[in-house]
Short mmCIF file of C-alpha atoms in Angstrom, two decimals:
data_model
loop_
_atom_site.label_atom_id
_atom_site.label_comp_id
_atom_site.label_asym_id
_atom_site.label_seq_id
_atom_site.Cartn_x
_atom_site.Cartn_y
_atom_site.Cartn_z
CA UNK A 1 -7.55 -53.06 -112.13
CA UNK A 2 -5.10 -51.03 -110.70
CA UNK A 3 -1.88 -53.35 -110.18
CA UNK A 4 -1.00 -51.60 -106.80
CA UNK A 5 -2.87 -53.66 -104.80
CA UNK A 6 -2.87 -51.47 -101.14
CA UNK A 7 -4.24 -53.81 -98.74
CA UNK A 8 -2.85 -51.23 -95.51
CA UNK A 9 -4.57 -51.46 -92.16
CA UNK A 10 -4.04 -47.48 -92.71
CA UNK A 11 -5.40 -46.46 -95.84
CA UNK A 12 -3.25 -44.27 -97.44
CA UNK A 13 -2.40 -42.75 -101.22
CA UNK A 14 1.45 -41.86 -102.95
CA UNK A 15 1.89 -38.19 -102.97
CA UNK A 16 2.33 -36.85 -106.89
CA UNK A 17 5.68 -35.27 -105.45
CA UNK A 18 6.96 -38.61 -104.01
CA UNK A 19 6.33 -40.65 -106.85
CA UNK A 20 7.58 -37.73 -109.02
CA UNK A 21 10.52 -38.25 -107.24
CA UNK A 22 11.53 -42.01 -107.07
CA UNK A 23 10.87 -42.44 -110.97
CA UNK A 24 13.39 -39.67 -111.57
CA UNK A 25 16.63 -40.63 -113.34
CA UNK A 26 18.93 -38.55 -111.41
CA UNK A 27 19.92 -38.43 -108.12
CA UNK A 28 17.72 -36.08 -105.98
CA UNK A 29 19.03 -33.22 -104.36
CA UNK A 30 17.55 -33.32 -101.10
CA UNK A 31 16.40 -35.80 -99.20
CA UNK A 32 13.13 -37.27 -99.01
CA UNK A 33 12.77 -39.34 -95.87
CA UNK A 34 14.22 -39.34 -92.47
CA UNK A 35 17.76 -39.72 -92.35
CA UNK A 36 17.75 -42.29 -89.25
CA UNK A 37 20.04 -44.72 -89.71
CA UNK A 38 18.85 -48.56 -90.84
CA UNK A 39 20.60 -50.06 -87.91
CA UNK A 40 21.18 -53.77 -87.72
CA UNK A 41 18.15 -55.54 -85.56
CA UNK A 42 19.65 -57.01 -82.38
CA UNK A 43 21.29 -60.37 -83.34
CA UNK A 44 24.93 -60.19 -82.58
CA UNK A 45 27.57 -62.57 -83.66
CA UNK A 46 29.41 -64.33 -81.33
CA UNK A 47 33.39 -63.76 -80.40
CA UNK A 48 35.44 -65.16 -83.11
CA UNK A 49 34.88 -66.68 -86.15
CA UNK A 50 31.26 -68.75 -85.87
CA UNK A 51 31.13 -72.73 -87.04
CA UNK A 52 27.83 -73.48 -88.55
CA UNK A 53 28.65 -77.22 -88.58
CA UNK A 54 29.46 -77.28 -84.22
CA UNK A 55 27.54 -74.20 -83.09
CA UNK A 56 23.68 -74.86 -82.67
CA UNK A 57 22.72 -71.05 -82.85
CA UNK A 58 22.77 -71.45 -87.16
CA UNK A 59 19.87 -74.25 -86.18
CA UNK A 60 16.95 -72.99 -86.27
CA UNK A 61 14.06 -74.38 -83.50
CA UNK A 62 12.56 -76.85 -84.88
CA UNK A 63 14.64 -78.05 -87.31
CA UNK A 64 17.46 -80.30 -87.38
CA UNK A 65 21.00 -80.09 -88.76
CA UNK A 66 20.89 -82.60 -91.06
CA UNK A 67 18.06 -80.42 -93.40
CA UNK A 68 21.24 -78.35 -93.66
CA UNK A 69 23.27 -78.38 -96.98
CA UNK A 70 26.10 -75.77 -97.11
CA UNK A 71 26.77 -74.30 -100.21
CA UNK A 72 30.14 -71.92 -99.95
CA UNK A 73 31.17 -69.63 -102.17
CA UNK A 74 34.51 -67.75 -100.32
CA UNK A 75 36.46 -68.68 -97.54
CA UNK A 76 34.78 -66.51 -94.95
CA UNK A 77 32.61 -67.80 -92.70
CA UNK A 78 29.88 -65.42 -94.11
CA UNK A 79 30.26 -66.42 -97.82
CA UNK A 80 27.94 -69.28 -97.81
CA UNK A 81 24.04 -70.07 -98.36
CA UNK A 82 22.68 -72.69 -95.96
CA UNK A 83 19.80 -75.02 -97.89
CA UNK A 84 17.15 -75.94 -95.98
CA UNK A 85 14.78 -78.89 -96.87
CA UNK A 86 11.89 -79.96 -94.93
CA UNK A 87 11.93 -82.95 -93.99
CA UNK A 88 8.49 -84.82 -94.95
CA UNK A 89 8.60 -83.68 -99.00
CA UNK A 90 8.48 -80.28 -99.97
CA UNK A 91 6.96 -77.98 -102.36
CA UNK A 92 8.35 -77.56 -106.12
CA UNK A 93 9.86 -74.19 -105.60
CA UNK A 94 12.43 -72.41 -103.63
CA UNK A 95 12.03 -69.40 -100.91
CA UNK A 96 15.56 -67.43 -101.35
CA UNK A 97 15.71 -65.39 -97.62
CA UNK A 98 17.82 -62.43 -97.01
CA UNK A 99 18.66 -60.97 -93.68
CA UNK A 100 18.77 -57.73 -92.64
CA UNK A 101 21.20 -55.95 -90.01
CA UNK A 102 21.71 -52.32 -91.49
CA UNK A 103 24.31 -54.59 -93.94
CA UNK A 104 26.53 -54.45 -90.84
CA UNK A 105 29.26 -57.23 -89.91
CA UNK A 106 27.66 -57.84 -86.81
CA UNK A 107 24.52 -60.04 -88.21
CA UNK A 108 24.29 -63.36 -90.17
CA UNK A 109 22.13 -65.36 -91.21
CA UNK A 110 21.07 -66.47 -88.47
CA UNK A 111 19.11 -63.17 -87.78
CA UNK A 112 16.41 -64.87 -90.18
CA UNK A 113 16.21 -68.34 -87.99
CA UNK A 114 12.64 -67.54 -86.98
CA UNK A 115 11.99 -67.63 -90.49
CA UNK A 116 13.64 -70.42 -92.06
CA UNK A 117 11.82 -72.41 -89.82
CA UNK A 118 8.10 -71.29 -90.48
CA UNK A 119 8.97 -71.40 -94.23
CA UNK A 120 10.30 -74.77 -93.68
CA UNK A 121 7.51 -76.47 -91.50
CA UNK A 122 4.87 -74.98 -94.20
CA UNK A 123 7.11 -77.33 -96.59
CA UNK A 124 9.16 -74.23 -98.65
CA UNK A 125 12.90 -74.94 -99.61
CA UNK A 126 14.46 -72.42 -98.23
CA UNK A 127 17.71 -70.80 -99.26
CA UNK A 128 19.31 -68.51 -96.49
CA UNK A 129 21.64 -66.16 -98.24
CA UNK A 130 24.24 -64.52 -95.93
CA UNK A 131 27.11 -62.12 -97.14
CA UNK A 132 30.24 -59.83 -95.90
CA UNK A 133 29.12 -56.78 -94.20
CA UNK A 134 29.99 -53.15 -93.44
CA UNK A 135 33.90 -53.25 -91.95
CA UNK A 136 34.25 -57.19 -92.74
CA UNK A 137 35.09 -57.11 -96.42
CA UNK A 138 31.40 -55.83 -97.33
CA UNK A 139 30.27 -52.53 -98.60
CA UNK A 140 31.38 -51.17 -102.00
CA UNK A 141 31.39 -54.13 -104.20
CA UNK A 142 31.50 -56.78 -101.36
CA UNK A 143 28.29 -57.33 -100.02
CA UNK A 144 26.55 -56.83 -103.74
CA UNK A 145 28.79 -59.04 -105.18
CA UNK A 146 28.65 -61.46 -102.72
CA UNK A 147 24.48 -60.88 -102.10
CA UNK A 148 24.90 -61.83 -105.80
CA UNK A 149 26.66 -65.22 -105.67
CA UNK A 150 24.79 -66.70 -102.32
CA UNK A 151 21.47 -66.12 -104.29
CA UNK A 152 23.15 -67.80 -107.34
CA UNK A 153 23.31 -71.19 -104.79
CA UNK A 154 19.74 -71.46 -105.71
CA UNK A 155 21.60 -73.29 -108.70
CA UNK A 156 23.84 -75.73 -106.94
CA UNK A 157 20.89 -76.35 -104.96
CA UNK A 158 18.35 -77.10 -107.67
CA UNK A 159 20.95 -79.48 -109.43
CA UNK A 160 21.81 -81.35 -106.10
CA UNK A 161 18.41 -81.59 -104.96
CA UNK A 162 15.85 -81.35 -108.42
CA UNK A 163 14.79 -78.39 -107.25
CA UNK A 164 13.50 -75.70 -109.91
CA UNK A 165 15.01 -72.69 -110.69
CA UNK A 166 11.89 -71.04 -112.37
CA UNK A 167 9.93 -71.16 -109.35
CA UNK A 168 12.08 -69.18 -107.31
CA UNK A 169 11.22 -66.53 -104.71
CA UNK A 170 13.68 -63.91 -103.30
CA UNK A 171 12.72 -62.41 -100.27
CA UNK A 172 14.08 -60.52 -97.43
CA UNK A 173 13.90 -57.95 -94.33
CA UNK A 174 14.75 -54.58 -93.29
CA UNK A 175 18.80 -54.21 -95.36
CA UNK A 176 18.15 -57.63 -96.97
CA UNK A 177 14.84 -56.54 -98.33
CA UNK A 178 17.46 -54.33 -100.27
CA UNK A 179 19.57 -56.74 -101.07
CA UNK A 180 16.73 -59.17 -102.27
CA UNK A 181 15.12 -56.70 -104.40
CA UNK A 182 18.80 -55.81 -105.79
CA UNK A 183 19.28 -59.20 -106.24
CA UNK A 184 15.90 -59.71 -108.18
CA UNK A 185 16.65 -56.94 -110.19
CA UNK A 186 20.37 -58.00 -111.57
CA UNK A 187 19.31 -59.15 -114.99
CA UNK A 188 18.99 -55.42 -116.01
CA UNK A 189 22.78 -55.01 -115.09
CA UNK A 190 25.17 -53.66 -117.73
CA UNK A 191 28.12 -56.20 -118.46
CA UNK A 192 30.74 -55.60 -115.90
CA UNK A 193 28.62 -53.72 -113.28
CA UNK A 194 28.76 -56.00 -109.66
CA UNK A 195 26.19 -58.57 -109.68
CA UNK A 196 25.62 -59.34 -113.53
CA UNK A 197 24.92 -61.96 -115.27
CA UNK A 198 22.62 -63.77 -112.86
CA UNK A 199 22.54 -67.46 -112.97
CA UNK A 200 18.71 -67.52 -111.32
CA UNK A 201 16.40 -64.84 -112.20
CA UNK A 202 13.33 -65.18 -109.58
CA UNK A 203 10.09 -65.29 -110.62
CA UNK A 204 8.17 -63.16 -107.97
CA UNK A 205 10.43 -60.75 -105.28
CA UNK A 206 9.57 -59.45 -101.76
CA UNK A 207 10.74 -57.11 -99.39
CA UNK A 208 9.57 -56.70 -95.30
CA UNK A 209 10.71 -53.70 -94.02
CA UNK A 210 13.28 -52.89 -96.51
CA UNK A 211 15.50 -50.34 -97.50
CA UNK A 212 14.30 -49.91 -100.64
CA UNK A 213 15.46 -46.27 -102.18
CA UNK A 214 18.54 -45.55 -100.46
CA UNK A 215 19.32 -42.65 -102.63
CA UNK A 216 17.74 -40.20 -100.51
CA UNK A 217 18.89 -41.43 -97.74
CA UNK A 218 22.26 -41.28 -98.64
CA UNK A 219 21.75 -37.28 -99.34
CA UNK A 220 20.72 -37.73 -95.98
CA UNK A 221 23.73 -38.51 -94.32
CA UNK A 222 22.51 -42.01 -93.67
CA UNK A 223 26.35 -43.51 -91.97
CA UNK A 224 25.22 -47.35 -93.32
CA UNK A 225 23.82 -46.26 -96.26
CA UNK A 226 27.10 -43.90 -97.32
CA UNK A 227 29.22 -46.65 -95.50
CA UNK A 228 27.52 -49.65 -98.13
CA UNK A 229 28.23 -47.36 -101.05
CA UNK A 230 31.41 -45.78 -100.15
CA UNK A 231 30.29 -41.77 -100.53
CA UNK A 232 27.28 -39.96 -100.79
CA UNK A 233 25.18 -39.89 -104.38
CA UNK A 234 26.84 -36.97 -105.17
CA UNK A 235 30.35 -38.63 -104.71
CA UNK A 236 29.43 -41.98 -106.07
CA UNK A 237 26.58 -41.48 -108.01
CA UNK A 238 27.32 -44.40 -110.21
CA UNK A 239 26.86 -46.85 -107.57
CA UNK A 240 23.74 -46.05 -106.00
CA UNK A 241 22.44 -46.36 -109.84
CA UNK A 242 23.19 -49.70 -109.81
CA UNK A 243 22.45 -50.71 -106.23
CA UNK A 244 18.94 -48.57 -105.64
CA UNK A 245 16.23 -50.73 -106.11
CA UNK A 246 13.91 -47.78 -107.01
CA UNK A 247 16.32 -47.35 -110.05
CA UNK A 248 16.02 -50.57 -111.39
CA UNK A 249 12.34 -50.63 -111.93
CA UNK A 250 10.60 -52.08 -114.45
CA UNK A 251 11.11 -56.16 -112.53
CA UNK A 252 8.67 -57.36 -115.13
CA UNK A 253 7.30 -60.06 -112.41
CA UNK A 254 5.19 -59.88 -108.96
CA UNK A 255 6.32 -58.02 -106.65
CA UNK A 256 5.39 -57.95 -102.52
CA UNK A 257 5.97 -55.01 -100.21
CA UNK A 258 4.68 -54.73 -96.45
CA UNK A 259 5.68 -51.82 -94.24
CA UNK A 260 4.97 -50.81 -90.56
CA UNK A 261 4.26 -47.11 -90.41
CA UNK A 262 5.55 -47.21 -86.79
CA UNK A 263 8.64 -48.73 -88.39
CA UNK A 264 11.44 -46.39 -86.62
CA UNK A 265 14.11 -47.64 -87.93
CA UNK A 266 13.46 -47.54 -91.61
CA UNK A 267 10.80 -45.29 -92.77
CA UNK A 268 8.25 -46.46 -94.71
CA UNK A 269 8.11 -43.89 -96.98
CA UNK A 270 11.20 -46.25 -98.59
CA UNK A 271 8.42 -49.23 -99.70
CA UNK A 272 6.14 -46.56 -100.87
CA UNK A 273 8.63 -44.87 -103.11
CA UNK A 274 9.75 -48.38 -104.23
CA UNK A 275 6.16 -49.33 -105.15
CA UNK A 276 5.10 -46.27 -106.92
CA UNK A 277 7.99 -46.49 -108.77
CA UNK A 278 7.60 -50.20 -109.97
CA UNK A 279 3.87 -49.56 -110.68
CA UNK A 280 4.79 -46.59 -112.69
CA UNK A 281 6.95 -48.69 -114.66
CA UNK A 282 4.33 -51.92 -115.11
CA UNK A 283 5.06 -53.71 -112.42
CA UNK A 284 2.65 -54.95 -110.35
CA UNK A 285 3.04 -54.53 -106.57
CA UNK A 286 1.14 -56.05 -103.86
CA UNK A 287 1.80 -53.22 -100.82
CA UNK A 288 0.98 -53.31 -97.52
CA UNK A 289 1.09 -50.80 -95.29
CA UNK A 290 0.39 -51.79 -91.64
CA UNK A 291 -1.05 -49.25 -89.02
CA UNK A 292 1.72 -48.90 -86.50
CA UNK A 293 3.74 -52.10 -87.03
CA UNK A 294 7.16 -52.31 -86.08
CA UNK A 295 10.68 -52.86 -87.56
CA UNK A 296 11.06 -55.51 -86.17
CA UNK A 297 7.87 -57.50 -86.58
CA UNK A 298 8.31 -59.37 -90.16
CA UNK A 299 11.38 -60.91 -88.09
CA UNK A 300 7.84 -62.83 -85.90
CA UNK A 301 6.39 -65.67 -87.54
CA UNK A 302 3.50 -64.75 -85.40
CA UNK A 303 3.45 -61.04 -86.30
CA UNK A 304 1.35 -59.38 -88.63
CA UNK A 305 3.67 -59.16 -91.31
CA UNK A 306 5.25 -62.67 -91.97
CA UNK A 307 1.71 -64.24 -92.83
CA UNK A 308 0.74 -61.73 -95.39
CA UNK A 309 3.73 -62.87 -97.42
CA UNK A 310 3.37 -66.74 -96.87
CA UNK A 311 -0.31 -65.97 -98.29
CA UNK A 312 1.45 -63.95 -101.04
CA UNK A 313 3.68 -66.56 -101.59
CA UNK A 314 0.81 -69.12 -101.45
CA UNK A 315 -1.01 -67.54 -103.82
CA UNK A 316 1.79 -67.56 -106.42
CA UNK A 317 3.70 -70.38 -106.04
CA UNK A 318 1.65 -72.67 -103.72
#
């Protein structure tokens, strides 16, 4: 069977050229997608520096502050991973969430609230990850090395609360689908390189939305993407070989992509380059492409793209 699993509302096949493309070695010289910004979905912080333990907005409906455990890793108020338990029992794994917001310092974690909350009332330990952003101590190495160290709370968490680390499920939307995948793929880093030497190595990986191959859109004059990495590819070439999720294919576990094609914000051209690539390499890759979805719809528990992952997820680690 062929491990590419395309499930799309819109049925559609990779192009030779495309996949030609993302399971090249070197940069490409042109780009391949549209060079539209990913620009951070529309959850603002507030004025100042936030509290998480006083201000109710890090709360997500539903749930109540005490299935909060903070695990900090820096003194800024962004370099921390909130646990989130459920409060009847709760499943033997652990759902690692990433937000999104075009890796800008304007969104937290609290972008992802929706989220944590479904995950959590379906009885899924949740980790939500948050980092520095773009212009707040993030970009080139901040947010990858501190993407890398929230996702490594999985650890505290597991020997606070018994929770396993070989169950573990990292997962996230729009830039944080990036960062997820990146995440995932950090065992394959070279010693020294920002992010290696994972402490938790997930067992399956998922990205909604994500950026996925930012290479191209780099060439592209993509301002976030060239602001994350500090230059274009052909400046910094280095880095986006080490932070391109396309480039650090073979994963050698499950993998879960869903994409809108009326996704304006980030094409979806990015997932399908991401999932031929992995499939090229042995991966298999569970895509969905959905017939005129939104950016913004994996961010709705209610949407169409939310549930095909908790069914996913249910399916693997259920």
């Amino acid at each position: 069977m062929n491990p590419l699993r395309r499930r799309a509302l819109l049925s559609l096949a990779l192009s030779g050229g495309a996949l030609a493309a993302c399971t090249s070695s070197e940069p490409e010289p042109t780009p391949t997608t549209s060079s539209e910004s990913p620009t951070p979905t529309q959850t603002p912080t507030a004025t100042g520096t936030p509290d998480a333990s006083t201000d109710p907005s890090f709360v997500p409906e539903g749930l109540e502050a005490s299935q909060r455990t903070e695990f900090r890793y820096g003194d800024h108020y962004r370099q921390v991973s909130d646990l989130w338990l459920p409060a009847d029992g709760h499943r033997d794994a652990v759902v690692v969430l990433v937000h999104g917001g075009g890796w800008d310092a304007t969104t937290d974690r609290r972008n992802v609230n929706d989220l944590v909350a479904a995950l959590v009332g379906q009885g899924w330990p949740v980790l939500s990850a948050d980092y520095r952003g773009n212009g707040d101590g993030g970009g080139w190495t901040g947010t990858f090395t501190d993407t890398a160290t929230a996702v490594d709370m999985a650890a505290e968490a597991a020997d606070r609360y018994s929770l396993p680390t070989d169950r573990v499920c990292f997962v996230g939307h729009s830039a944080g689908g990036h960062l997820a995948m990146w995440a995932a793929a950090r065992g394959s880093l070279g010693a020294g390189e920002p992010g290696a030497d994972p402490r938790v190595v997930p067992a399956f990986a998922a990205s909604m939305s994500g950026v996925l191959h930012p290479t191209p859109l780099g060439f592209g004059a993509d301002v976030n993407v060239q602001t994350l990495f500090g230059g274009t590819p052909d400046e910094v070439g280095d880095r986006y070989t080490i932070g391109d999720p396309v480039r650090r294919v073979p994963y050698g576990f499950p993998l879960f992509v869903s994409h809108g094609t009326g996704d304006l914000t980030v094409p979806h051209s990015q997932s399908e380059a991401f999932a031929g690539a992995a499939t090229a390499a042995g991966d298999t890759v569970e895509l969905h492409l959905l017939d005129g979805v939104s950016h913004e719809d994996p961010l709705d528990p209610g949407g169409q793209s939310f549930p095909l992952f908790t069914a996913w997820l249910e399916s693997n680690l259920g």
